Coordinates of C-alpha atoms and ligand atoms in Angstrom, one line a residue:
M1 CA 17.4 -30.3 7.6
T2 CA 14.6 -31.6 9.1
S3 CA 11.1 -30.4 7.5
L4 CA 9.2 -28.1 10.1
V5 CA 5.8 -28.9 8.7
T6 CA 5.1 -31.9 10.5
H7 CA 1.6 -33.5 8.5
D8 CA 0.1 -36.0 10.8
S9 CA -3.3 -35.6 12.0
F10 CA -1.6 -34.8 15.5
A11 CA 0.6 -32.7 15.4
P12 CA -0.3 -29.5 13.8
P13 CA 2.6 -27.8 12.1
R14 CA 4.3 -25.4 14.6
V15 CA 6.4 -22.3 14.2
E16 CA 7.3 -19.7 16.0
M17 CA 6.7 -16.6 13.7
L18 CA 4.0 -17.5 10.9
I19 CA 3.5 -14.2 8.3
V20 CA 0.6 -13.7 6.1
G21 CA 1.2 -12.2 3.0
A22 CA 4.2 -12.0 0.4
G23 CA 4.0 -8.6 -0.5
I24 CA 7.4 -6.1 0.0
T25 CA 6.7 -6.0 3.9
G26 CA 6.1 -9.8 4.3
L27 CA 9.3 -10.5 2.5
Y28 CA 11.4 -8.5 4.9
Q29 CA 9.8 -9.9 7.7
L30 CA 10.2 -13.1 6.9
Y31 CA 14.2 -12.1 6.2
R32 CA 14.4 -10.5 9.7
A33 CA 13.1 -13.6 11.5
L34 CA 14.9 -16.0 9.5
E35 CA 17.8 -13.5 10.0
A36 CA 17.4 -13.3 13.9
G37 CA 16.9 -17.7 13.9
L38 CA 13.5 -17.9 14.7
S39 CA 11.4 -20.4 12.7
A40 CA 9.3 -18.8 9.9
V41 CA 6.6 -19.6 7.3
L42 CA 5.0 -17.3 4.9
L43 CA 1.5 -17.8 4.1
E44 CA 0.3 -16.1 0.6
A45 CA -3.3 -16.4 -1.3
G46 CA -1.1 -15.6 -4.7
E47 CA 0.3 -18.1 -6.7
G48 CA 3.0 -15.9 -6.8
V49 CA 5.5 -13.4 -4.5
G50 CA 4.9 -9.6 -5.0
G51 CA 1.7 -9.1 -2.5
T52 CA 0.1 -5.5 -4.6
W53 CA 2.8 -6.3 -7.1
F54 CA 1.3 -9.6 -7.8
W55 CA -2.3 -8.7 -7.8
N56 CA -2.3 -5.6 -9.4
R57 CA -0.3 -6.4 -13.2
Y58 CA -3.0 -4.7 -15.2
P59 CA -1.4 -2.7 -18.1
E60 CA 1.3 0.6 -17.1
A61 CA 0.9 -0.6 -13.3
R62 CA 3.7 1.0 -11.7
F63 CA 5.9 2.7 -8.9
D64 CA 5.1 6.2 -8.1
S65 CA 7.9 6.1 -5.8
E66 CA 11.1 6.5 -6.8
S67 CA 12.5 2.6 -7.8
Y68 CA 15.4 2.7 -5.5
T69 CA 13.5 3.9 -2.7
Y70 CA 11.1 1.7 -2.6
A71 CA 13.1 -0.9 -2.5
Y72 CA 15.3 -2.7 0.1
L73 CA 18.0 -0.9 1.7
F74 CA 18.8 -4.2 4.2
S75 CA 21.6 -5.2 1.6
K76 CA 24.0 -3.3 -0.3
E77 CA 24.9 -6.1 -2.1
L78 CA 21.3 -6.5 -3.1
Y79 CA 21.1 -2.8 -3.6
D80 CA 24.7 -3.0 -5.5
E81 CA 23.4 -6.3 -7.7
W82 CA 20.2 -5.3 -9.3
R83 CA 19.7 -2.7 -11.3
W84 CA 16.8 -0.2 -11.8
S85 CA 16.0 0.5 -15.2
E86 CA 13.2 3.8 -14.9
H87 CA 13.2 6.1 -12.0
F88 CA 9.6 4.9 -11.4
A89 CA 9.7 0.8 -12.2
G90 CA 6.9 -1.2 -14.1
Q91 CA 5.4 -3.8 -12.4
P92 CA 6.9 -6.7 -14.6
E93 CA 10.5 -5.1 -13.5
I94 CA 9.1 -5.0 -9.6
E95 CA 7.8 -8.3 -9.9
R96 CA 11.5 -9.9 -10.9
Y97 CA 13.0 -7.9 -8.2
L98 CA 10.7 -9.6 -5.6
N99 CA 11.2 -12.9 -6.6
H100 CA 14.4 -12.1 -7.6
V101 CA 15.2 -11.3 -3.6
A102 CA 13.3 -14.1 -3.0
D103 CA 15.7 -16.3 -4.7
R104 CA 18.5 -14.2 -3.7
F105 CA 18.0 -14.6 0.4
D106 CA 16.7 -18.4 0.4
L107 CA 13.2 -17.2 1.1
R108 CA 11.3 -19.3 -1.1
R109 CA 11.4 -22.5 0.6
H110 CA 9.7 -21.3 3.6
I111 CA 6.5 -19.7 1.6
R112 CA 3.8 -21.4 1.2
L113 CA 1.9 -19.9 -2.0
G114 CA -1.8 -20.3 -2.9
T115 CA -2.9 -20.6 0.6
R116 CA -5.5 -18.4 2.1
V117 CA -5.9 -18.2 6.2
T118 CA -9.1 -18.8 6.9
S119 CA -8.8 -18.1 11.0
A120 CA -6.4 -17.2 13.3
V121 CA -7.4 -18.5 16.7
F122 CA -5.0 -17.6 20.0
D123 CA -5.0 -19.8 22.9
E124 CA -4.0 -17.9 25.8
K125 CA -3.0 -21.1 27.6
S126 CA -0.2 -22.0 25.4
G127 CA 0.3 -18.5 23.8
S128 CA 0.0 -19.5 20.4
Y129 CA -2.1 -19.1 17.4
T130 CA -4.0 -21.7 16.0
V131 CA -4.1 -20.7 12.2
Q132 CA -6.5 -22.4 9.8
V133 CA -5.6 -22.3 6.1
S134 CA -7.9 -23.0 2.6
D135 CA -6.0 -26.0 2.2
G136 CA -7.4 -27.5 5.6
T137 CA -3.8 -27.6 7.3
N138 CA -3.6 -25.7 11.1
Y139 CA -0.4 -24.2 12.0
Q140 CA 0.4 -23.5 15.2
A141 CA 2.4 -20.3 15.2
R142 CA 3.6 -18.5 18.5
Y143 CA 4.0 -15.1 16.7
L144 CA 1.3 -14.2 13.5
V145 CA 2.0 -11.7 11.4
A146 CA -0.4 -10.1 9.4
A147 CA 1.5 -8.2 6.6
T148 CA -1.9 -8.2 4.4
G149 CA -1.1 -4.3 3.1
V150 CA -3.7 -1.7 2.8
L151 CA -4.5 -2.1 -0.5
S152 CA -5.4 -6.0 -0.7
V153 CA -8.8 -6.3 -0.6
P154 CA -10.5 -4.9 -4.3
Y155 CA -13.8 -3.2 -4.1
Y156 CA -16.6 -3.6 -6.6
P157 CA -19.1 -1.0 -6.3
A158 CA -23.1 -2.5 -6.1
V159 CA -23.8 -1.4 -9.3
P160 CA -27.1 -3.2 -10.7
G161 CA -26.3 -6.0 -12.8
R162 CA -22.4 -6.1 -13.0
E163 CA -22.7 -10.3 -12.4
D164 CA -24.6 -10.3 -15.5
F165 CA -21.7 -8.8 -18.0
T166 CA -21.1 -11.9 -20.3
G167 CA -18.0 -10.0 -22.1
E168 CA -14.5 -10.2 -20.1
S169 CA -14.5 -8.3 -16.7
Y170 CA -11.5 -7.3 -14.8
H171 CA -10.3 -5.3 -11.2
T172 CA -7.1 -3.3 -11.8
G173 CA -6.3 -5.5 -8.4
L174 CA -6.9 -8.8 -9.3
W175 CA -5.5 -8.5 -12.6
P176 CA -5.0 -12.0 -14.5
T177 CA -1.6 -13.7 -14.9
T178 CA -2.3 -14.5 -18.4
P179 CA -2.4 -11.3 -21.1
V180 CA -5.6 -9.8 -21.5
D181 CA -6.2 -8.8 -25.3
F182 CA -7.6 -5.0 -25.4
K183 CA -6.6 -4.8 -29.5
G184 CA -9.8 -3.7 -31.6
K185 CA -12.0 -4.2 -28.4
R186 CA -14.6 -2.0 -27.3
V187 CA -13.5 -0.9 -23.9
A188 CA -14.9 0.0 -20.5
V189 CA -13.3 1.4 -18.0
I190 CA -14.9 2.6 -14.6
G191 CA -12.7 4.7 -12.0
T192 CA -10.0 7.4 -12.3
G193 CA -8.1 6.9 -9.1
S194 CA -4.2 5.9 -9.4
S195 CA -5.0 2.5 -11.3
G196 CA -7.4 4.2 -14.1
G197 CA -5.0 6.8 -14.5
Q198 CA -2.5 4.3 -15.4
I199 CA -4.2 2.1 -17.1
I200 CA -6.3 4.5 -19.4
P201 CA -3.3 6.0 -21.5
A202 CA -1.6 2.8 -21.2
I203 CA -4.4 0.9 -23.8
A204 CA -6.1 3.7 -25.2
D205 CA -4.0 3.3 -29.0
E206 CA -4.2 -0.5 -28.8
V207 CA -8.8 -0.6 -28.4
A208 CA -11.3 0.4 -30.6
S209 CA -12.8 2.4 -28.4
L210 CA -12.7 3.6 -25.2
T211 CA -15.0 4.9 -22.5
V212 CA -14.2 6.3 -19.3
Y213 CA -17.0 6.4 -16.3
Q214 CA -15.7 9.0 -14.3
R215 CA -17.6 9.0 -10.6
S216 CA -14.9 12.3 -9.2
P217 CA -12.3 13.7 -11.2
N218 CA -8.8 13.6 -9.7
W219 CA -6.2 16.1 -9.2
C220 CA -3.8 14.0 -11.7
T221 CA -0.6 15.4 -12.0
P222 CA 2.5 13.6 -14.6
L223 CA 4.7 11.3 -13.2
N224 CA 7.5 12.2 -15.6
N225 CA 9.6 9.3 -15.4
R226 CA 12.5 8.5 -17.3
P227 CA 15.2 5.6 -17.8
I228 CA 18.3 6.3 -14.7
T229 CA 20.7 6.8 -17.2
E230 CA 24.7 5.0 -16.8
E231 CA 26.0 7.4 -14.4
E232 CA 23.0 8.3 -12.3
Q233 CA 23.5 4.2 -12.1
Q234 CA 26.9 4.7 -10.7
E235 CA 25.5 7.4 -8.5
L236 CA 22.9 5.6 -6.8
R237 CA 25.7 2.7 -6.1
A238 CA 28.5 5.7 -4.6
N239 CA 26.1 7.1 -2.4
F240 CA 24.3 4.0 -0.9
D241 CA 25.3 5.4 2.0
A242 CA 23.8 8.7 2.0
I243 CA 20.8 7.5 0.4
K244 CA 20.0 4.7 3.0
Q245 CA 20.3 7.6 6.1
T246 CA 18.0 9.8 4.1
L247 CA 15.2 7.2 3.4
D248 CA 16.0 5.9 6.7
T249 CA 15.5 8.8 8.3
S250 CA 13.2 11.3 6.3
L251 CA 9.7 11.5 7.3
S252 CA 8.4 11.1 3.8
G253 CA 10.6 8.2 3.8
F254 CA 11.6 9.6 -0.1
L255 CA 14.8 11.6 -1.2
H256 CA 13.2 15.0 -2.5
Q257 CA 14.3 17.8 -0.9
P258 CA 11.7 19.8 1.3
Y259 CA 11.6 23.2 0.1
D260 CA 13.0 25.6 2.6
R261 CA 10.6 28.7 1.3
A262 CA 7.0 29.5 2.2
S263 CA 4.2 29.8 -0.3
T264 CA 4.4 34.0 1.3
D265 CA 8.0 34.4 0.6
D266 CA 7.3 34.3 -3.1
S267 CA 5.4 36.8 -5.5
V268 CA 2.6 35.5 -7.2
E269 CA 4.6 34.7 -10.8
D270 CA 7.3 33.3 -8.5
R271 CA 4.7 30.9 -7.5
Q272 CA 3.8 30.2 -10.6
A273 CA 6.9 29.6 -12.0
F274 CA 7.4 27.5 -9.1
Y275 CA 4.6 25.4 -9.2
E276 CA 5.7 24.8 -13.5
K277 CA 8.9 23.3 -11.9
L278 CA 6.8 21.2 -9.5
W279 CA 4.6 19.9 -12.4
N280 CA 8.0 18.5 -14.5
S281 CA 9.6 17.1 -11.2
P282 CA 9.1 13.3 -10.7
G283 CA 6.3 11.9 -8.7
F284 CA 5.5 12.8 -5.1
S285 CA 7.8 15.7 -5.4
K286 CA 4.7 17.8 -6.0
M287 CA 4.0 17.3 -2.5
T288 CA 7.0 16.7 -0.7
A289 CA 9.3 19.4 -2.2
N290 CA 6.1 21.8 -2.5
Y291 CA 6.2 24.5 -0.2
S292 CA 7.1 24.3 3.4
D293 CA 3.6 25.2 4.3
F294 CA 2.4 23.1 2.1
F295 CA 0.6 21.0 4.4
T296 CA -0.6 23.3 6.8
N297 CA -1.8 26.4 4.0
P298 CA -5.1 25.1 2.1
D299 CA -4.4 28.5 0.2
L300 CA -2.0 27.0 -1.5
R301 CA -3.1 24.4 -2.3
K302 CA -6.1 25.4 -3.9
E303 CA -3.9 27.9 -5.6
F304 CA -1.9 24.7 -6.4
S305 CA -5.2 23.1 -7.4
D306 CA -5.9 26.1 -9.6
F307 CA -2.3 26.0 -11.5
I308 CA -3.2 22.0 -12.4
A309 CA -6.6 23.0 -13.5
G310 CA -5.4 25.4 -16.1
K311 CA -2.9 22.7 -17.1
I312 CA -5.7 20.3 -17.6
R313 CA -7.7 22.8 -20.1
S314 CA -4.1 23.2 -21.7
I315 CA -4.2 19.8 -22.9
V316 CA -7.4 18.6 -23.1
T317 CA -8.7 20.1 -26.3
D318 CA -12.0 19.5 -26.2
P319 CA -13.4 22.3 -23.1
V320 CA -16.3 20.4 -22.2
T321 CA -14.3 16.9 -21.0
A322 CA -11.7 19.4 -20.2
D323 CA -14.1 20.6 -17.3
R324 CA -15.2 17.1 -16.4
L325 CA -11.7 16.4 -16.0
I326 CA -10.9 19.1 -13.2
P327 CA -12.1 18.5 -9.7
K328 CA -14.5 21.0 -8.1
S329 CA -15.6 19.4 -4.9
H330 CA -11.9 19.0 -3.6
I331 CA -8.6 20.6 -3.8
Y332 CA -5.4 19.3 -4.1
A333 CA -4.3 16.8 -1.8
Q334 CA -7.2 16.4 0.0
K335 CA -7.2 12.7 -1.8
R336 CA -4.3 10.9 -2.6
P337 CA -3.4 12.8 -5.9
P338 CA -1.8 10.1 -8.5
Y339 CA 1.0 10.4 -11.0
A340 CA 0.6 9.4 -13.9
T341 CA 2.0 9.6 -17.9
G342 CA -0.4 10.7 -20.6
F343 CA -3.4 10.6 -18.9
Y344 CA -5.3 13.9 -19.7
E345 CA -3.6 13.6 -23.1
A346 CA -5.6 10.3 -23.7
F347 CA -8.8 12.2 -23.9
N348 CA -7.5 13.7 -27.3
K349 CA -8.1 10.6 -29.0
P350 CA -10.5 10.2 -31.4
N351 CA -11.6 6.7 -29.8
V352 CA -11.3 8.0 -26.6
K353 CA -14.8 9.6 -24.6
L354 CA -15.6 10.7 -20.9
I355 CA -18.9 9.8 -19.4
S356 CA -19.3 11.7 -15.9
L357 CA -21.2 9.7 -13.5
K358 CA -22.5 12.6 -12.2
E359 CA -24.4 13.9 -14.8
T360 CA -25.1 10.9 -16.1
P361 CA -24.7 7.7 -13.6
I362 CA -24.5 4.4 -14.3
Q363 CA -28.4 2.5 -14.0
K364 CA -27.4 -0.6 -14.7
V365 CA -24.3 -3.1 -16.3
T366 CA -26.4 -5.7 -18.5
A367 CA -25.1 -8.8 -20.4
K368 CA -23.6 -6.5 -23.2
G369 CA -22.8 -3.2 -21.5
I370 CA -23.3 -0.7 -19.4
E371 CA -26.5 1.4 -19.4
T372 CA -26.5 5.1 -17.7
E373 CA -29.0 7.4 -17.9
D374 CA -27.6 8.8 -21.5
G375 CA -28.2 5.7 -22.8
F376 CA -26.5 2.2 -23.4
Q377 CA -22.9 1.3 -24.8
E378 CA -22.3 -2.2 -25.8
F379 CA -18.7 -3.4 -24.2
D380 CA -16.1 -6.2 -24.5
I381 CA -14.0 -5.4 -21.6
I382 CA -15.5 -3.7 -18.3
V383 CA -12.0 -2.6 -16.1
W384 CA -13.3 -1.9 -12.5
A385 CA -10.7 0.6 -11.8
T386 CA -12.8 1.3 -8.5
G387 CA -10.2 0.8 -5.5
F388 CA -10.2 -0.8 -2.3
D389 CA -11.3 -1.6 1.1
F390 CA -8.4 -0.3 2.7
A391 CA -7.3 -2.0 5.5
R392 CA -9.8 -4.3 5.7
A393 CA -7.6 -7.4 5.2
L394 CA -7.1 -7.7 8.5
Q395 CA -10.4 -7.7 9.8
R396 CA -11.8 -10.7 7.3
M397 CA -9.1 -13.2 8.1
G398 CA -10.9 -14.6 11.2
I399 CA -8.6 -13.5 13.5
R400 CA -9.6 -14.0 17.3
G401 CA -7.8 -12.8 20.4
N402 CA -7.9 -12.8 24.1
N403 CA -11.7 -14.4 25.6
G404 CA -12.2 -15.3 21.9
V405 CA -12.8 -12.0 20.8
A406 CA -13.1 -11.4 17.2
L407 CA -10.7 -8.4 15.7
E408 CA -13.6 -7.6 13.5
N409 CA -16.1 -6.7 16.0
A410 CA -13.2 -4.9 18.4
W411 CA -12.8 -2.6 15.7
K412 CA -16.3 -2.6 14.4
D413 CA -15.8 1.6 14.6
G414 CA -12.5 1.6 13.3
P415 CA -9.1 0.1 14.2
H416 CA -7.0 0.5 17.3
T417 CA -4.0 0.2 17.2
F418 CA -0.3 0.6 19.3
M419 CA 1.8 2.7 16.3
G420 CA -0.1 0.7 14.0
I421 CA 2.1 -2.6 15.1
Q422 CA -0.5 -4.6 17.5
A423 CA -3.7 -4.1 19.3
A424 CA -4.6 -5.1 23.0
G425 CA -6.4 -7.8 23.7
F426 CA -4.8 -9.9 20.4
P427 CA -1.3 -10.5 21.9
N428 CA 1.1 -11.6 19.5
L429 CA -0.3 -10.5 16.6
F430 CA 1.5 -7.8 14.4
F431 CA 0.3 -6.1 11.4
P432 CA 3.1 -3.7 10.1
G433 CA 2.0 -2.2 7.0
G434 CA -1.8 -2.0 8.3
P435 CA -4.3 0.2 9.6
H436 CA -2.5 3.7 11.3
G437 CA 0.4 3.5 9.4
A438 CA 1.9 5.0 7.1
A439 CA 1.5 8.2 5.3
A440 CA 4.6 8.0 3.4
N441 CA 6.7 5.7 0.9
N442 CA 5.4 2.7 2.1
P443 CA 8.3 0.1 2.5
R444 CA 9.7 2.2 4.9
Y445 CA 7.8 3.4 7.1
N446 CA 6.6 -1.2 7.2
G447 CA 9.9 -1.4 7.7
D448 CA 10.3 0.5 10.4
Q449 CA 7.4 -1.3 12.3
V450 CA 8.9 -4.5 11.3
D451 CA 12.7 -3.5 12.9
F452 CA 10.7 -2.6 15.8
T453 CA 8.7 -5.7 16.4
M454 CA 11.9 -7.6 15.6
E455 CA 13.9 -5.4 18.5
L456 CA 10.8 -6.4 20.9
L457 CA 11.1 -10.1 20.7
A458 CA 14.6 -10.0 20.8
Y459 CA 14.0 -8.1 24.2
M460 CA 11.3 -10.1 25.5
R461 CA 13.9 -13.5 24.3
E462 CA 16.3 -12.1 26.6
H463 CA 14.0 -11.8 29.4
G464 CA 12.0 -14.6 29.5
H465 CA 8.6 -13.8 27.7
N466 CA 6.9 -15.3 25.1
V467 CA 3.5 -13.3 25.0
V468 CA 3.7 -9.4 24.4
E469 CA 0.5 -6.9 23.8
P470 CA 0.2 -3.0 24.1
S471 CA -1.1 -2.2 27.3
R472 CA -4.8 -0.3 26.9
A473 CA -3.4 2.7 28.2
A474 CA -0.6 2.7 25.2
E475 CA -3.2 1.5 22.4
D476 CA -5.8 4.6 23.6
E477 CA -3.2 7.2 23.8
W478 CA -2.0 6.0 20.0
S479 CA -5.2 5.7 19.0
N480 CA -7.0 9.1 20.2
M481 CA -3.5 11.2 18.6
V482 CA -4.8 9.5 14.8
S483 CA -8.1 11.0 15.7
A484 CA -6.9 14.3 17.3
M485 CA -4.4 14.9 14.3
A486 CA -6.5 14.0 11.4
A487 CA -8.0 17.2 11.5
Y488 CA -4.4 18.7 10.8
S489 CA -4.3 16.2 7.6
P490 CA -5.1 17.5 4.4
F491 CA -6.8 14.3 3.5
S492 CA -10.4 15.0 3.9
P493 CA -13.3 12.4 5.5
E494 CA -15.6 13.3 2.6
H495 CA -13.3 12.1 -0.1
S496 CA -10.5 9.7 1.1
Y497 CA -10.2 6.9 1.5
Y498 CA -7.9 7.1 4.4
F499 CA -11.2 7.6 6.1
G500 CA -13.0 4.6 4.5
S501 CA -14.9 7.0 2.6
N502 CA -15.2 5.1 -0.3
I503 CA -16.4 2.0 1.1
P504 CA -20.9 2.7 1.5
G505 CA -21.5 2.1 5.2
K506 CA -17.6 1.9 6.6
P507 CA -17.1 4.1 9.7
R508 CA -15.1 7.1 9.1
T509 CA -12.1 7.3 10.9
F510 CA -9.1 7.9 9.9
L511 CA -7.2 4.8 8.8
I512 CA -3.6 6.1 8.6
N513 CA -0.8 8.1 11.2
P514 CA -1.4 11.6 10.5
A515 CA 1.2 12.7 13.0
G516 CA 3.8 10.6 10.3
R517 CA 7.0 9.5 10.9
G518 CA 8.6 11.5 13.1
V519 CA 6.1 10.6 15.9
L520 CA 6.5 7.0 14.8
F521 CA 10.1 7.4 15.5
D522 CA 9.6 9.4 18.9
V523 CA 7.1 6.7 20.4
M524 CA 9.6 4.3 19.2
T525 CA 12.5 5.9 21.1
K526 CA 10.4 5.9 24.1
S527 CA 9.5 3.0 24.0
R528 CA 13.0 1.2 23.7
S529 CA 14.5 3.6 26.0
S530 CA 11.5 2.4 28.9
Q531 CA 11.7 -1.1 28.1
F532 CA 9.0 -1.5 26.0
S533 CA 6.7 -0.6 28.9
N534 CA 3.8 0.4 27.1
F535 CA 3.5 -3.5 26.5
T536 CA 2.9 -6.2 28.4
M537 CA 4.6 -9.5 28.7
S538 CA 4.5 -12.7 29.7
Q539 CA 5.5 -16.2 29.7
A540 CA 3.0 -18.5 28.6
G541 CA 1.9 -21.8 30.9
H542 CA 2.5 -25.1 29.6
D543 CA 5.0 -24.8 26.2
G544 CA 6.5 -21.9 26.9
A545 CA 10.1 -23.8 27.4
D546 CA 9.1 -25.7 23.9
D547 CA 10.0 -22.5 21.8
K548 CA 13.8 -22.9 23.1
V549 CA 14.2 -26.6 23.0
A550 CA 13.3 -26.9 19.6
L551 CA 15.2 -24.2 18.1
R552 CA 18.2 -26.2 19.8
T553 CA 17.1 -29.2 18.3
G554 CA 15.9 -28.1 14.8
E555 CA 12.8 -28.9 15.2
Y556 CA 11.5 -25.9 14.2
S557 CA 14.2 -25.2 11.2
L558 CA 13.6 -26.3 7.8
Ligands
N01_1 O1 -8.6 3.3 -6.0 P1 -9.2 4.9 -5.7 P2 -7.0 3.1 -7.6 N1 -18.9 4.0 -9.7 O2 -10.0 4.6 -4.8 C1 -14.4 5.4 -8.5 C2 -2.5 2.8 -4.6 N2 -2.3 2.6 -6.6 O3 -6.8 1.7 -7.4 O4 -13.3 8.8 -6.3 C3 -18.4 4.9 -10.0 O5 -7.8 5.8 -6.1 C4 -13.7 6.4 -7.3 O6 -14.5 7.3 -7.5 P3 -14.7 8.2 -6.8 C5 -2.4 4.4 -4.5 O7 -2.0 4.1 -2.9 C6 -0.9 3.2 -6.6 O8 -7.2 3.7 -8.4 O9 -14.6 7.6 -5.5 N3 -16.9 4.8 -9.5 C7 -12.2 6.4 -8.1 O10 -11.9 6.9 -9.2 C8 -3.8 4.7 -4.3 O11 -4.4 5.4 -4.0 C9 -0.2 3.0 -7.9 O12 -15.8 9.2 -6.7 C10 -16.4 3.9 -8.5 C11 -11.8 5.2 -8.9 O13 -12.9 4.2 -8.3 C12 -4.6 3.4 -4.1 O14 -3.4 2.7 -4.5 C13 -1.1 2.9 -8.8 C14 -17.5 4.0 -7.8 C15 -10.6 4.6 -7.3 O15 -10.3 5.1 -7.3 C16 -6.3 3.3 -4.9 O16 -5.8 3.8 -6.1 C17 -2.5 2.5 -8.5 C18 -19.0 4.1 -8.1 N4 -19.6 3.2 -7.5 C19 -2.9 2.5 -7.2 N5 -17.0 3.5 -6.1 C20 1.1 3.8 -7.9 O17 0.9 4.5 -9.0 C21 -15.4 4.1 -6.6 N6 -15.1 4.6 -7.7 C22 2.4 2.9 -7.4

């Protein structure tokens, strides 16, 4: 095998597909590219594969989609041989799985770890990107796939003095690979989203004291995790084809059976009994298997919220703390709800205290701790569970498209995409799992985008094209659909980070596909059946033939 990377100063390393990000989507894209015979390299800023599941290694970080629905389905052998220990696996197991996939499919030799993209500039003449990376290498890539995800840029609020703290300070989304010793420490956790909801109960018993700084309460419900029994393991294997069929086609990308009754079909008492059942059901089924009018009927979601409020009051013994934990300004599903284990119970422990930042905001962080309007508290460790700048990773990569236009500028009012896969004016750039992406089980939807991209590239290859971008009309139609349908989404512009509302100054625009996977499937089907007519394809000038020649000679292969 010859080496892909030619490190002489005259010839930059050249590759047909350069993928950025070794998360679940990037690894799948790499697998599919190699399977199709493309030369491909994957660049990853982290020192290991896993993406989200590499960086978010805080205590109790785990799936809230069922393990076997989040995992890959492209190989029955892989599915058969990997035994998930729990219905919702924890981060160490997920990271092991993704490493196993990298080894099992011989992906690792195509992956460059510890390598961050600093710019990616499209050259219209050659129809390729010059991609500069942190070690100074320039790659030349025909196709650039940014599998950088939506939850990959950690957000630190601009709290005065944050940098002054001299104790240990961590963000859940940038957790160190060496273990953090919480034992006997005075710990602050800021933020009560999904990450805060997981780490708070996980460390409560270990620490000397835990002070939770909550700005807005959330509707957190039990994950209801448990080990997968031997019988279930057998069933999962025996039913692979049916499971795959459901996951490949269901609108949610989950296995949960949609409920066929509307809330109005049941009496108040029956609805309460049903909510009790949902409370005890796994993960997202509280949404996906709720009444059929769940997403269209705010009264139902209000009633379900009141039911959860009752649960919070019944679990948390101190009524003032219970009241602070109950959201007052949003109802269930106006924000992406967290699913956790023992979250409310943690506040009954004598060493755990809740501070409501609505009542007593943080004034500053000092060298020793945190000062609120209510006084000062010293800490050994501060955990920032303050979330992410959703879908921001793409804009900060220094991408330049036609005429040198910066993606950052093109999207200054929010992303414009076609199917959340490509943007007009940025040929040969793909971003599965990015903006305008899934509102459901991410890997399933992101996988649909990767599969479609590979079909598109196969069509292009057959027809002698090597440059592709969506037409403006297709992009406008899709982006207008996203804006118009956002009004029908249960998520709210005031509260949900799906609208960018967690980041001060960020434009408020819907960042996922509110019409869901069904519309994505429809648009893909129409595109295929019209020979991808909503894309503009061409053959780049001078080195268009190089790819084919290189493939024949093996120049690009590793
Ligand atoms: O982040 P978040 P996350 N002062 O944005 C608070 C996925 N995920 O990391 O609501 C004080 O939800 C903020 O308060 P407020 C999942 O998709 C999945 O928890 O803005 N606090 C909020 O409480 C999830 O939705 C799993 O008022 C401030 C918190 O920080 C997504 O990642 C596990 C603040 C941020 O919550 C993000 O979750 C973990 C400030 N200035 C994450 N600014 C699974 O289970 C923000 N906050 C698979």
